[in-house]
Short mmCIF file of C-alpha atoms and ligand atoms in Angstrom, two decimals:
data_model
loop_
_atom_site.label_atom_id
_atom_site.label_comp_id
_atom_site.label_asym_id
_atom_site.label_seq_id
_atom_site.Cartn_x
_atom_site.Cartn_y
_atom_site.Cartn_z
CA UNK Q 20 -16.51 -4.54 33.46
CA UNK Q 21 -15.33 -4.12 29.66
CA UNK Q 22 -14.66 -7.55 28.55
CA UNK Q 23 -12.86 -6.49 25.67
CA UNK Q 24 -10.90 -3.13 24.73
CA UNK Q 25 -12.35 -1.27 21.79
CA UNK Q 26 -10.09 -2.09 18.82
CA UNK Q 27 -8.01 0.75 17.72
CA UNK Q 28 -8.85 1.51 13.18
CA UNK Q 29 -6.22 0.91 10.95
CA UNK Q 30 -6.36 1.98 6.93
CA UNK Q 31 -4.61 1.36 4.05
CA UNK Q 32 -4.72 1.41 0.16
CA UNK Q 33 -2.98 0.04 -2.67
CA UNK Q 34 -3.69 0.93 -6.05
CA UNK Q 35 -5.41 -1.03 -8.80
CA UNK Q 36 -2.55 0.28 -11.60
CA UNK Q 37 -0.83 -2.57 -13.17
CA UNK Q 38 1.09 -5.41 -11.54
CA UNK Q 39 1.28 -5.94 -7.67
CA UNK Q 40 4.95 -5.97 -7.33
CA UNK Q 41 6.57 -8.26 -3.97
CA UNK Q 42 7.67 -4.57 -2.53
CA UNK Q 43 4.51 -3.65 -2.64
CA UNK Q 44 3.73 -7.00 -0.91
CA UNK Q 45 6.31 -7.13 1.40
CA UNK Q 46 6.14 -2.83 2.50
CA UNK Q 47 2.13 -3.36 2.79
CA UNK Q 48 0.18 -6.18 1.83
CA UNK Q 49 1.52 -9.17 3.79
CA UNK Q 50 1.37 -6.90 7.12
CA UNK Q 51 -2.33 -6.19 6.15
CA UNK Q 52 -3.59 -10.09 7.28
CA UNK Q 53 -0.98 -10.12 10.17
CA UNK Q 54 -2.56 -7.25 11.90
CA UNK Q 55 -6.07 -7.96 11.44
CA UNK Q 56 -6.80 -9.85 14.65
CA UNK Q 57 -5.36 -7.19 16.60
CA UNK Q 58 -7.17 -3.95 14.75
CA UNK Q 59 -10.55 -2.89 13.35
CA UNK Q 60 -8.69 -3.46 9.90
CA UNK Q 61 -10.23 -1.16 6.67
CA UNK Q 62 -8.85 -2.03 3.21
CA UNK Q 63 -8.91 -0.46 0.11
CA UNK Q 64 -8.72 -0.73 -3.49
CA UNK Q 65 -7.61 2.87 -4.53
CA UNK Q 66 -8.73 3.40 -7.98
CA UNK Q 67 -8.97 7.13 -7.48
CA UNK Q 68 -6.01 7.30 -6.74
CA UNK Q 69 -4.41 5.24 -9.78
CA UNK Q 70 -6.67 7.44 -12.36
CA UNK Q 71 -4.04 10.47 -11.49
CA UNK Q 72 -2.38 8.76 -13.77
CA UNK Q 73 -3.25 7.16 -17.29
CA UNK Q 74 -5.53 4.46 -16.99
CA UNK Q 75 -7.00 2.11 -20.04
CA UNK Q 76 -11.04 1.93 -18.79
CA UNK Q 77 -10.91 -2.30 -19.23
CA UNK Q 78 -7.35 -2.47 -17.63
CA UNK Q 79 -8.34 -0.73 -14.39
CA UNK Q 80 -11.87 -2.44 -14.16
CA UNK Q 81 -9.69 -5.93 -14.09
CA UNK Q 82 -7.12 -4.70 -12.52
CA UNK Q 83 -9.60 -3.71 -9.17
CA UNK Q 84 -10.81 -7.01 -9.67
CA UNK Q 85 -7.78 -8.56 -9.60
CA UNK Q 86 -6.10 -6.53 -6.40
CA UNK Q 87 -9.55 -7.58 -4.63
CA UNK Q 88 -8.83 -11.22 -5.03
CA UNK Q 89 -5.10 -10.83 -4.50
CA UNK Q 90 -5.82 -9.24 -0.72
CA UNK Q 91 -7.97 -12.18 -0.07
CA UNK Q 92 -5.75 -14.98 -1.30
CA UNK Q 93 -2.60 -13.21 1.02
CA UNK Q 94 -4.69 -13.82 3.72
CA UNK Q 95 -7.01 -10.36 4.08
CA UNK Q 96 -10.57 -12.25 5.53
CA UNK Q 97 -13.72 -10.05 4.41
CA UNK Q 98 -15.07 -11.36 7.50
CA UNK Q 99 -12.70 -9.55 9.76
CA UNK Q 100 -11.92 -6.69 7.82
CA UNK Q 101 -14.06 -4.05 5.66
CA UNK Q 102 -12.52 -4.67 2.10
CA UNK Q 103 -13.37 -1.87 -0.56
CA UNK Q 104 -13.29 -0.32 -3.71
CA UNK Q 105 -12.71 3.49 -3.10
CA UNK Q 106 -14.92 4.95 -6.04
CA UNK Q 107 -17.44 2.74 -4.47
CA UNK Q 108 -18.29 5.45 -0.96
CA UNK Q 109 -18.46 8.91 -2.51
CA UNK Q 110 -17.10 10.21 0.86
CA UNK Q 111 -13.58 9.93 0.18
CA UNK Q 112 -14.35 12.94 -2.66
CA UNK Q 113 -16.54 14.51 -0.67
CA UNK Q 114 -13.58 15.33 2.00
CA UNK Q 115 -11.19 15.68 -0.02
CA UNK Q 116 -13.11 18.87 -1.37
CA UNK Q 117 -13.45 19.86 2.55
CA UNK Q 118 -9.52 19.33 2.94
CA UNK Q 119 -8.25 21.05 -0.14
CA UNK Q 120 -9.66 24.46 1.47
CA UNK Q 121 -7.08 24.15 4.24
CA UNK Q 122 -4.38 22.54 2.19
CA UNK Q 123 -1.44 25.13 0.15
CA UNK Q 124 -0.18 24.43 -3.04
CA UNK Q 125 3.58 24.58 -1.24
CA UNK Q 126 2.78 21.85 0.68
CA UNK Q 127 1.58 19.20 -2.48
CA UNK Q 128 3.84 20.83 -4.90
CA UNK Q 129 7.02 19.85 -2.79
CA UNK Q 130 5.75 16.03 -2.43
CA UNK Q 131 8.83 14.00 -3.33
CA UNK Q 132 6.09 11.53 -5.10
CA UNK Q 133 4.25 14.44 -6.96
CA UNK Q 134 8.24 15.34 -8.22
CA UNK Q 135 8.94 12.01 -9.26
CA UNK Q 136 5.25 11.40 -11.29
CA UNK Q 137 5.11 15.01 -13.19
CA UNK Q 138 8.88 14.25 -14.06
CA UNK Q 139 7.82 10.92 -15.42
CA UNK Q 140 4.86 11.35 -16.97
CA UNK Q 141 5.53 15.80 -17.84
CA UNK Q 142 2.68 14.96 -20.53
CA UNK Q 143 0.02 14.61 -18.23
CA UNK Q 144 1.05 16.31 -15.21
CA UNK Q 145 -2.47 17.13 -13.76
CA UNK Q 146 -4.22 18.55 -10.25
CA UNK Q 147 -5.27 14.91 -9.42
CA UNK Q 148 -1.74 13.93 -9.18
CA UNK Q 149 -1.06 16.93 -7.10
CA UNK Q 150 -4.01 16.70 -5.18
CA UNK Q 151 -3.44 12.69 -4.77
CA UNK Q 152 -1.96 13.42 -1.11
CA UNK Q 153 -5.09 15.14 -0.06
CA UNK Q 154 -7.30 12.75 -1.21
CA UNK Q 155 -5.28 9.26 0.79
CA UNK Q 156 -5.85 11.98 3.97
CA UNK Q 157 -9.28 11.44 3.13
CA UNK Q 158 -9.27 7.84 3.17
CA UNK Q 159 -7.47 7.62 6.30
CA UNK Q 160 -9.25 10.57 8.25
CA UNK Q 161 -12.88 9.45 7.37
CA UNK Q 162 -11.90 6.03 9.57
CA UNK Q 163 -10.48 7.53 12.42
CA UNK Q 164 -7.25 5.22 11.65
CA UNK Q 165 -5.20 5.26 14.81
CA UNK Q 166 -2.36 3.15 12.37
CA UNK Q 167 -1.71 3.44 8.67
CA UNK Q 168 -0.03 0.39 7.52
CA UNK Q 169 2.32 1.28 4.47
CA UNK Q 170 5.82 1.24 2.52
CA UNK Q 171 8.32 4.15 3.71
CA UNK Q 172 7.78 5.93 0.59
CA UNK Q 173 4.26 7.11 2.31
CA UNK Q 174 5.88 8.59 4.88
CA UNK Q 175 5.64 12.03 3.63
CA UNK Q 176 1.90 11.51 2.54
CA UNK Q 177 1.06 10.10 6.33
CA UNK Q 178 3.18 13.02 7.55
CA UNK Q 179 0.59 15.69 5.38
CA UNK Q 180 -2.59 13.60 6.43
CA UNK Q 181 -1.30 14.60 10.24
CA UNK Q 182 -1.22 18.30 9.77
CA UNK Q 183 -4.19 18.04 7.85
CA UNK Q 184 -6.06 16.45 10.66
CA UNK Q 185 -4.21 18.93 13.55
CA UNK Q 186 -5.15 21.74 11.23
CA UNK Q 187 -8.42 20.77 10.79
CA UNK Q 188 -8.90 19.79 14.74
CA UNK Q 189 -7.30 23.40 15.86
CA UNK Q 190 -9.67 25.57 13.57
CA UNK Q 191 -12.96 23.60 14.15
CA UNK Q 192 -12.72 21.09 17.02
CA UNK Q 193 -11.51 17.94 17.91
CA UNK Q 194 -12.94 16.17 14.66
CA UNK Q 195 -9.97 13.24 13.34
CA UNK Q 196 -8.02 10.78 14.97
CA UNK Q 197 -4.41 12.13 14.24
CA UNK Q 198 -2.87 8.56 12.74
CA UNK Q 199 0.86 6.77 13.19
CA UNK Q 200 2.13 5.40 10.01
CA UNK Q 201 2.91 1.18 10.38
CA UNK Q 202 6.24 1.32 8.85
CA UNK Q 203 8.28 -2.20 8.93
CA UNK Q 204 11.45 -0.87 11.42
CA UNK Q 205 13.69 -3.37 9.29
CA UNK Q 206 14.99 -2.78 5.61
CA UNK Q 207 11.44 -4.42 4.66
CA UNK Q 208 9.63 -0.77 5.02
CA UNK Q 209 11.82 -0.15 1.20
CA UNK Q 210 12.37 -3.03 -1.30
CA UNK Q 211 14.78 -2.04 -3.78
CA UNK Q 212 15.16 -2.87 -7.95
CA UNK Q 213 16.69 -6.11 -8.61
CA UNK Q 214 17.86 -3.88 -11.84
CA UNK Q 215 19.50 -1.10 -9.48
CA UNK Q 216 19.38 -1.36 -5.63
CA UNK Q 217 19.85 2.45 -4.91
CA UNK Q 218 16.13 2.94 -6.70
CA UNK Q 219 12.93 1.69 -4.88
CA UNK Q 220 11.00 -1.56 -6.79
CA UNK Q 221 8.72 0.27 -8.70
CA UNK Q 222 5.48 -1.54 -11.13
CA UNK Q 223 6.27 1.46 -13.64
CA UNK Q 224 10.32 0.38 -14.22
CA UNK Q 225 10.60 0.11 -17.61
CA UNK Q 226 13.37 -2.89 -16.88
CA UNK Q 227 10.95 -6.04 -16.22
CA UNK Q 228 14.23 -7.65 -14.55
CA UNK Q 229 13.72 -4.62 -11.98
CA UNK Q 230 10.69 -6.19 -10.13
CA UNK Q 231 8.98 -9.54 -9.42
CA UNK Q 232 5.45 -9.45 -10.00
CA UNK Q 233 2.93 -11.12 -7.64
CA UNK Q 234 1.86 -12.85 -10.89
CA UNK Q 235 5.28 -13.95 -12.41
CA UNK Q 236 5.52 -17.42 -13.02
CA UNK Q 237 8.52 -19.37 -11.66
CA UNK Q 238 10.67 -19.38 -14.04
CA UNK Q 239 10.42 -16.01 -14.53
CA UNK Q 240 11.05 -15.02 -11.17
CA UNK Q 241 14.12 -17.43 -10.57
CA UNK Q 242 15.78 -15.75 -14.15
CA UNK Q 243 15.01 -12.57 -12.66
CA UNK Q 244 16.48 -13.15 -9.36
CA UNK Q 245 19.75 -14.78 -11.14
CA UNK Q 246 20.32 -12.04 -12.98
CA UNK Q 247 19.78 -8.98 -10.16
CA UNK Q 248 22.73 -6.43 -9.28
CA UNK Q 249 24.97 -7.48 -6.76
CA UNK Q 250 28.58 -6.42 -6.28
CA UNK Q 251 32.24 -7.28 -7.24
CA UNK Q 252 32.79 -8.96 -4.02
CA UNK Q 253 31.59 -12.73 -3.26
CA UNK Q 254 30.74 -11.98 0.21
CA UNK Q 255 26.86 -12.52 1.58
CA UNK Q 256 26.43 -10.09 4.16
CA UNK Q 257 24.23 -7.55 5.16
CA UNK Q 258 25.42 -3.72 4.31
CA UNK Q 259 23.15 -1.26 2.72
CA UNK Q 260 26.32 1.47 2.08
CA UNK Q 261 28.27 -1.08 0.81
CA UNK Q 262 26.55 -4.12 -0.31
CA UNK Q 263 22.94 -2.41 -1.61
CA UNK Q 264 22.09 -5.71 -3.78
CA UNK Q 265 22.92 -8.53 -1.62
CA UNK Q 266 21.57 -5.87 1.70
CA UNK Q 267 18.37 -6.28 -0.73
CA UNK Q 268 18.10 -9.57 -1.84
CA UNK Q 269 18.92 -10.77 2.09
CA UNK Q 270 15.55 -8.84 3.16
CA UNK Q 271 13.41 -10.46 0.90
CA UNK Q 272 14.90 -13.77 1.74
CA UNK Q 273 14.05 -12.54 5.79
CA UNK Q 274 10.47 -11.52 4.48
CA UNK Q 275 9.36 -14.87 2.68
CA UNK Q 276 11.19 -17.38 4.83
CA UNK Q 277 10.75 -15.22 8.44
CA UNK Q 278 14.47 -16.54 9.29
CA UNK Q 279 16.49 -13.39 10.58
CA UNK Q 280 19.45 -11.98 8.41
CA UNK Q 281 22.18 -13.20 10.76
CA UNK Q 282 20.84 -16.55 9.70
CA UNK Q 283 20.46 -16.16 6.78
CA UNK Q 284 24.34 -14.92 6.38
CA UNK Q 285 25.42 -17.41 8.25
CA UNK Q 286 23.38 -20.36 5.99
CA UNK Q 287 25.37 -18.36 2.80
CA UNK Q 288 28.63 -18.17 4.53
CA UNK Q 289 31.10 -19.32 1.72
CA UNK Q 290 28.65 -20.17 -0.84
CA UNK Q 291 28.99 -18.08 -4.03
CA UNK Q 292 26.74 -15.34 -5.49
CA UNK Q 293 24.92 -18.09 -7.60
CA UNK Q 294 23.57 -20.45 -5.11
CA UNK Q 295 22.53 -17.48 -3.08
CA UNK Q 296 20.41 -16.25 -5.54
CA UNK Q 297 18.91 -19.56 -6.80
CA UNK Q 298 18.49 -20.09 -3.13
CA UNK Q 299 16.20 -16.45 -2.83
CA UNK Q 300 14.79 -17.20 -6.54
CA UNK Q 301 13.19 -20.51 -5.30
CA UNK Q 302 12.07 -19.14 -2.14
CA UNK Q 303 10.17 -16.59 -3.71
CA UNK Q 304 8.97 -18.43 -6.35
CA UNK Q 305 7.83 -21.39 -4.01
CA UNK Q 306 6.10 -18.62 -1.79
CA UNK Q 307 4.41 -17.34 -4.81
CA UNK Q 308 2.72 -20.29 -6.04
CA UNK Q 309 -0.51 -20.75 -3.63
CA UNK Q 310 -0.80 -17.09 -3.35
CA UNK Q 311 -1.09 -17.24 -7.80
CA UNK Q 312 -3.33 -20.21 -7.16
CA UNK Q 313 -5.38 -18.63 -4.25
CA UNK Q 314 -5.87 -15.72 -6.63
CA UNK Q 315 -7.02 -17.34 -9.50
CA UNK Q 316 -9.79 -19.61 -7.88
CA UNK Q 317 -11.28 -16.60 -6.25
CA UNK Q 318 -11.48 -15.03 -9.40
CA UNK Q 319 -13.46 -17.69 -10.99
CA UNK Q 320 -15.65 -16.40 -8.68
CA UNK Q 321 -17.00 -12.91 -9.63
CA UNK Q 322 -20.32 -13.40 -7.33
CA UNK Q 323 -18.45 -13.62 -4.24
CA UNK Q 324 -15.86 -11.04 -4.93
CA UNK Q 325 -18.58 -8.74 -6.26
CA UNK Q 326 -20.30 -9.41 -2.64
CA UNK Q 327 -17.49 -8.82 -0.76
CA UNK Q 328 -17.09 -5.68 -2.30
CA UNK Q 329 -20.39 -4.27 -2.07
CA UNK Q 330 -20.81 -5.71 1.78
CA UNK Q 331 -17.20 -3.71 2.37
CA UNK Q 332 -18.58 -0.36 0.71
CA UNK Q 333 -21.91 -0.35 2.95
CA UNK Q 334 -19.93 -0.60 6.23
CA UNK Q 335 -17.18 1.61 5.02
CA UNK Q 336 -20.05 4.06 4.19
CA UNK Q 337 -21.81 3.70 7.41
CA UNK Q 338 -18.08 5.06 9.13
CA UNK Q 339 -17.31 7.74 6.33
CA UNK Q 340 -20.74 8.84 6.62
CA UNK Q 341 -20.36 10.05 10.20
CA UNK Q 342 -17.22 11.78 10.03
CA UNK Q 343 -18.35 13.42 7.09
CA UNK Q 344 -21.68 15.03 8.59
CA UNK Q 345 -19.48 15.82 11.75
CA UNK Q 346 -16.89 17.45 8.95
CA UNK Q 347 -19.86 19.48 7.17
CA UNK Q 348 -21.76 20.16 10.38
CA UNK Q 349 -17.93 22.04 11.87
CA UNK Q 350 -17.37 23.82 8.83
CA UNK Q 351 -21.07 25.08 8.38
CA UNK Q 352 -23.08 23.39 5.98
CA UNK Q 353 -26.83 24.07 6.26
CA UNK Q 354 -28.33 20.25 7.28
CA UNK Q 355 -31.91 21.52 6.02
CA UNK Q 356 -32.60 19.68 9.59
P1 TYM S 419 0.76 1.88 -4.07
O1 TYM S 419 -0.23 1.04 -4.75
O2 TYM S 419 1.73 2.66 -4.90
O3 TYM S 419 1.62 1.01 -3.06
C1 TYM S 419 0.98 0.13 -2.17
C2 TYM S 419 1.83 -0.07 -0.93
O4 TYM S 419 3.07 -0.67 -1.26
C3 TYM S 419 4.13 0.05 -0.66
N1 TYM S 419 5.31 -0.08 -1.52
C4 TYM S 419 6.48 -0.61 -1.13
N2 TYM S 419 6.90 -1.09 0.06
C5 TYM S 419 8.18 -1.57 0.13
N3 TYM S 419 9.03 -1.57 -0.91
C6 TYM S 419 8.66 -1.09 -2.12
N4 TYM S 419 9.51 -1.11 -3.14
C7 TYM S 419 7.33 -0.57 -2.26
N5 TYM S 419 6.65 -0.03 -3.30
C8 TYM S 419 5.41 0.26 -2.82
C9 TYM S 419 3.61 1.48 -0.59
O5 TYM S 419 4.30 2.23 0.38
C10 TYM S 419 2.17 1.25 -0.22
O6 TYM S 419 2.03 1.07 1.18
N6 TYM S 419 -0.70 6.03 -1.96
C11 TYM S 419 -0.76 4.61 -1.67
C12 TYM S 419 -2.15 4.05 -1.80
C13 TYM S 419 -3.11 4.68 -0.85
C14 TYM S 419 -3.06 4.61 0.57
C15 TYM S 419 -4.19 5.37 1.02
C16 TYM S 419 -2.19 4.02 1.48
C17 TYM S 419 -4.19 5.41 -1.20
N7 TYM S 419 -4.85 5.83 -0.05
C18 TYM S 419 -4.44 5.51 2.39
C19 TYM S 419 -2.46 4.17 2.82
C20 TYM S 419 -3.57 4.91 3.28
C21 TYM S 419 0.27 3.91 -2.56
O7 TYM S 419 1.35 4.30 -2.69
O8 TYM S 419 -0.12 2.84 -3.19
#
């Protein structure tokens, strides 16, 4: 008898493009340690992906780097998981050339995502950044991820890699696992500005008061907290129609201290807007402080982190390689064999 049930493959990615913000820590990152005992758990650094984009050459080398030591220090272990640099396995190109022959311009040229980036950055709209969805289907499909843990603002992407992989399954065989995006059920799943709660906390803001960085020191993330959007009334409760700021600033409280937002309300109940966010300032703050010092002991480090990396990109390449020679053997490459 089976002693132990294969592990179902999870994926994910985070870009290398700037400052980790706590959205992208809360939507993704922390959920990547918390669901590696249960899954065959694959993480990458997605520096393809953040080229689509303008990149200075030294800022993204540091940046990888950097994101490599930050997975560690929130837990990621490079002995349970595969941790990579994307560039670092070819394959993730290699399919994404395979894909793009059954992919229509419709479908990445309607990408709420690929909108929002041409519209910000209309000089430098180019086919990488439409092609960007294409390529993440890639990442995911090579691993045969059953789960695809990730902010909702994927959802669209992880909805594309599906009919990518059904397509691709109908025409030349049952080839890809067809993946479920992880996607936190609570409010969690979309961390909003600080700046303006009806837009998502985004790296790029041009407001700093916007977003909390993984790297901002404490004073600068109580200042930031003390001076986010809330509302006219004095009231700490939990309404995203009504009450978008304090909704907010109550789920990132329930993400750093795990209490639930009932109790949380309740421990604000008559307290003014102030002390509550002091209160979610510190908490942060206090929460960010080993992760900061976590971070910067690994990176003193290079020779490990360099090892980790290179150890993650040989057994990510042993997995790509096999759904890739499955991929070219389906669609007719000549093997020479
Ligand atoms: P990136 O680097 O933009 O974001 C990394 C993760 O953070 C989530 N996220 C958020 N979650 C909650 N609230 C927010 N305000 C917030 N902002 C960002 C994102 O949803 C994401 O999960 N395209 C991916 C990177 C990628 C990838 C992949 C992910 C490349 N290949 C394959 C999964 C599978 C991205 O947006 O990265």
């Amino acid at each position: 008898m089976q002693e132990e049930a294969i592990k179902k493959k999870l994926f994910s990615a985070v870009q290398p493009s700037g400052a980790v913000t706590i959205g992208n820590y809360i939507g993704a990152i922390r959920n990547f340690a918390q669901l590696q005992d249960a899954y065959d758990c694959i993480y990458a650094v997605a520096d393809l992906h953040a080229i689509t984009v303008r990149q200075e050459a030294s800022a993204l080398r540091r940046n990888t780097l950097e994101l490599i030591a930050l997975f560690i220090a929130c837990g990621v272990d490079p002995e349970k998981c595969i941790l990579f640099v994307q560039s670092h396995v070819p394959a993730h190109c290699e399919l994404t050339w395979v894909l793009n022959t059954i992919t229509y311009p419709g479908e990445l040229s309607r990408m709420t995502q690929f909108k929002d980036k041409s519209a910000r950055h209309a000089e430098n709209v180019n086919m990488g950044l439409m092609d960007y969805p294409v390529l993440m289907a890639s990442d995911i499909l090579l691993y045969q991820a059953a789960l695809v843990p990730v902010g909702a603002d994927q959802k669209q992407h992880l909805e594309l890699t599906r009919d990518l992989a059904l397509r691709f399954n109908n025409r030349y065989g049952d080839t890809f696992t067809v993946p479920e995006p992880y996607i936190l059920k609570e409010s969690g799943a979309k961390i909003m500005s600080l700046a303006d709660p009806s837009k998502k906390m985004s790296k790029s803001d041009e407001n700093v008061n916007a977003f909390i960085t993984m790297s901002d020191d404490r004073d600068t993330v109580i200042r930031k907290f003390k001076k986010a959007v809330t509302d006219s009334d004095a009231e700490v409760r939990f309404d995203i129609e009504n009450k978008p700021g304090v909704s907010n600033l109550l789920t990132i409280y329930h993400a750093f201290t795990g209490k639930s937002i009932a109790e949380a309300e309740k421990e604000f109940a008559g307290k003014g807007y102030g002390d509550f966010k002091l209160a979610v300032g510190e908490t942060v703050a206090d929460a960010l402080i080993p992760i900061q010092a976590e971070k910067a002991r690994l990176l003193k480090d290079k020779d490990f982190l360099n090892g980790v990396m290179k150890r993650g990109a040989e057994n990510a390449y042993r997995i790509a390689r096999k759904t890739l020679s499955k991929v070219y053997r389906k669609v007719g490459f000549y093997s020479g064999e």
